Structure formats: structure tokens, C-alpha cells
XYZ file of C-alpha atoms in Angstrom:
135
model
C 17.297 7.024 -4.766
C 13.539 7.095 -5.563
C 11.144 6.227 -3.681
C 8.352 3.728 -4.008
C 5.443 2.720 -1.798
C 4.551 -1.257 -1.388
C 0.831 -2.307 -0.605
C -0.351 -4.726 2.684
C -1.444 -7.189 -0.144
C 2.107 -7.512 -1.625
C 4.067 -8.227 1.492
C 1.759 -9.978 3.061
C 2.159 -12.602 -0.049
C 5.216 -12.774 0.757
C 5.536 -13.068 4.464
C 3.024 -15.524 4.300
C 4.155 -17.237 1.140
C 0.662 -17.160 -0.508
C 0.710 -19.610 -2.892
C -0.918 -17.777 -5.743
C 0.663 -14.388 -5.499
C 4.543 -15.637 -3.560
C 6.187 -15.770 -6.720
C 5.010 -12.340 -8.715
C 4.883 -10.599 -5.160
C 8.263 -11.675 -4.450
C 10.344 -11.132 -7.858
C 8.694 -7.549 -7.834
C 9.811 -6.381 -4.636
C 13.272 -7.801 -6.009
C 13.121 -5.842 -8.961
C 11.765 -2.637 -6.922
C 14.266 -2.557 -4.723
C 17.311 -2.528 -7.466
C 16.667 0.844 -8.266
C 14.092 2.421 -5.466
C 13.583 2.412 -2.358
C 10.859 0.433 -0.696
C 8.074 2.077 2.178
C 5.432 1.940 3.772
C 3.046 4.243 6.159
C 1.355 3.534 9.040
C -1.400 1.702 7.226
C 0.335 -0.388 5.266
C 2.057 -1.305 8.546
C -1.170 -1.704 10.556
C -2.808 -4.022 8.036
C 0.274 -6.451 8.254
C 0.772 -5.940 11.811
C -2.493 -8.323 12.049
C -0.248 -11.468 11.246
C 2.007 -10.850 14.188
C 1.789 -11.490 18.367
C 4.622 -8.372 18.867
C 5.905 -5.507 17.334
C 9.324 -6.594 17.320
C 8.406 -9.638 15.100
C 7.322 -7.339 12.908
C 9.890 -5.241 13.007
C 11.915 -8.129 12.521
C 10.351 -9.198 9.163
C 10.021 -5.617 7.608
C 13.308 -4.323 8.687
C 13.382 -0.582 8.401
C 16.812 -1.359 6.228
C 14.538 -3.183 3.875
C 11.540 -1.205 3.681
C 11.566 2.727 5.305
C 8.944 3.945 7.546
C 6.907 7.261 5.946
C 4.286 9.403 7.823
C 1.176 10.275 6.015
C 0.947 13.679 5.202
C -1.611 15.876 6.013
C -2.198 16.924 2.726
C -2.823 13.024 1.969
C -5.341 13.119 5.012
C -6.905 15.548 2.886
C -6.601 13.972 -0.356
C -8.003 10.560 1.433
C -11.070 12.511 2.631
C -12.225 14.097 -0.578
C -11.772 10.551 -2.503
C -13.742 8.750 -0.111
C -16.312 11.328 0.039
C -16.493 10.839 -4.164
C -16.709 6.992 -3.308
C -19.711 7.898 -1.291
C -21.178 10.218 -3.655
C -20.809 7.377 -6.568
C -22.294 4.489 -4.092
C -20.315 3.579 -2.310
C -21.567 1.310 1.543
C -18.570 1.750 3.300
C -19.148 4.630 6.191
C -15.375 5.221 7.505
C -12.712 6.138 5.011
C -11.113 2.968 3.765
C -7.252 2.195 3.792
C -6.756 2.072 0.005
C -7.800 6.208 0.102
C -5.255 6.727 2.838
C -2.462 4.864 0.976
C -3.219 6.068 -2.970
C -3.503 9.660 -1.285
C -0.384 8.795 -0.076
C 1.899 7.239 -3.182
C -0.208 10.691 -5.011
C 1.055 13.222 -2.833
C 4.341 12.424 -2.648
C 4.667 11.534 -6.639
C 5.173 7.794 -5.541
C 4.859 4.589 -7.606
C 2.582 2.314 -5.952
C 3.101 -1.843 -5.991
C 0.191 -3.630 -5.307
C -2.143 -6.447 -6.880
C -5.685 -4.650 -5.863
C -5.781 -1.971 -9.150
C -9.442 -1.168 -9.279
C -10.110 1.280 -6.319
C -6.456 3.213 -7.012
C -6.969 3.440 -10.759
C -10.454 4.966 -10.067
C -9.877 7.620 -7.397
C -5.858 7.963 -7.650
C -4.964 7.962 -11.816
C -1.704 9.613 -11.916
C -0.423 6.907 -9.224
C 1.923 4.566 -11.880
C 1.008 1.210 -10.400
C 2.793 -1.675 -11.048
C 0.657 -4.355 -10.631
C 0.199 -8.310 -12.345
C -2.428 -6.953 -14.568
């Protein structure tokens, strides 16, 4: 089975059942998950770590049976670095790599599809990443 990477933004919608994004979040993951299967890497798991007191709780809502864990590989690392030193070179404020280089490095690498709702920065630095987005 395939595999296919899901964004902080996108399960955090639904484990906090935004009320904007709940529904599109929720019936993509659904659809996703017929014919892929779902992960994550340790930054998509830090950034929704934030909503939870304990790692089990966590672990609890994002069972690895529902959405696999994935290690970022080091040619990723690499990938992130060079993209957010173009992001610098184009204007860019931000002075530490951001998460959105580590995860699009990521889905790239690997030849993953990416679900998420935040497009812009992914489309820009990462445009053979097939997002599927609400856009």
C-alpha cells in the first residue's frame, strides 16, 4: 500500500474539531486512508504533541494503527536545509529552518503525497510534492 504523509494542520482539525476545517479535514483523511497509508514524522508529531499533557494521550489519539510513524531522512535534512536557505535568499525573516521545509523535504524524498490545507510555502519550495489540499 502507498504511502502518504498528513500535515499538523489537518489532524489537528480534526482532533480538535475546528469548526471551519472538521468537515474537509475529516472526509479527506477518510478518503486517504481507503487506498494509502497515513504518516507522519517527528514534526508533524511534535507540532500536535502541543495539544496534549502526556505522550500516551497522544499516542492514544494518533494510534500508530491509524497513522505510521516515519523518520526523516537525512537526505530530507538536506533537502530542508537548501530550501530554507532559498527562503532566505528570496526574503525570507525567519532565522531557524521552519517545519514546513522539514516535512515537504520529507513527502519529496520519499515520492510522498502530502495532505495539508497550508499550499503556499510547499508549492513554492517543494513542486513535485502532489498535494491534496481544499484549494
Amino acid at each position: 500500500m502507498a504511502e502518504m504523509m498528513v500535515d499538523s494542520n489537518v489532524l489537528l482539525d480534526v482532533l480538535t474539531e475546528d469548526p471551519a476545517w472538521f468537515d474537509w479535514s475529516s472526509r479527506s483523511l477518510e478518503e486517504c486512508a481507503q487506498n494509502h497509508l497515513l504518516v507522519i514524522n517527528p514534526i508533524i508529531y511534535a507540532e500536535v504533541s502541543i495539544g496534549f499533557e502526556r505522550i500516551e494521550d497522544l499516542d492514544a489519539a494518533l494510534p500508530e494503527s491509524m497513522v505510521a510513524r516515519r523518520s526523516i531522512p537525512l537526505e530530507a535534512a538536506f533537502l530542508a536545509g537548501k530550501c530554507f536557505q532559498r527562503y532566505r535568499q528570496r526574503g525570507g525573516q525567519k532565522r531557524t529552518t521552519l517545519p514546513d521545509f522539514f516535512i515537504g523535504a520529507h513527502a519529496a524524498v520519499q515520492g510522498l503525497a502530502l495532505i495539508t490545507r497550508d499550499v503556499a510555502r510547499y508549492r513554492s519550495y517543494f513542486p513535485g510534492v502532489k498535494l491534496i489540499n481544499p484549494h
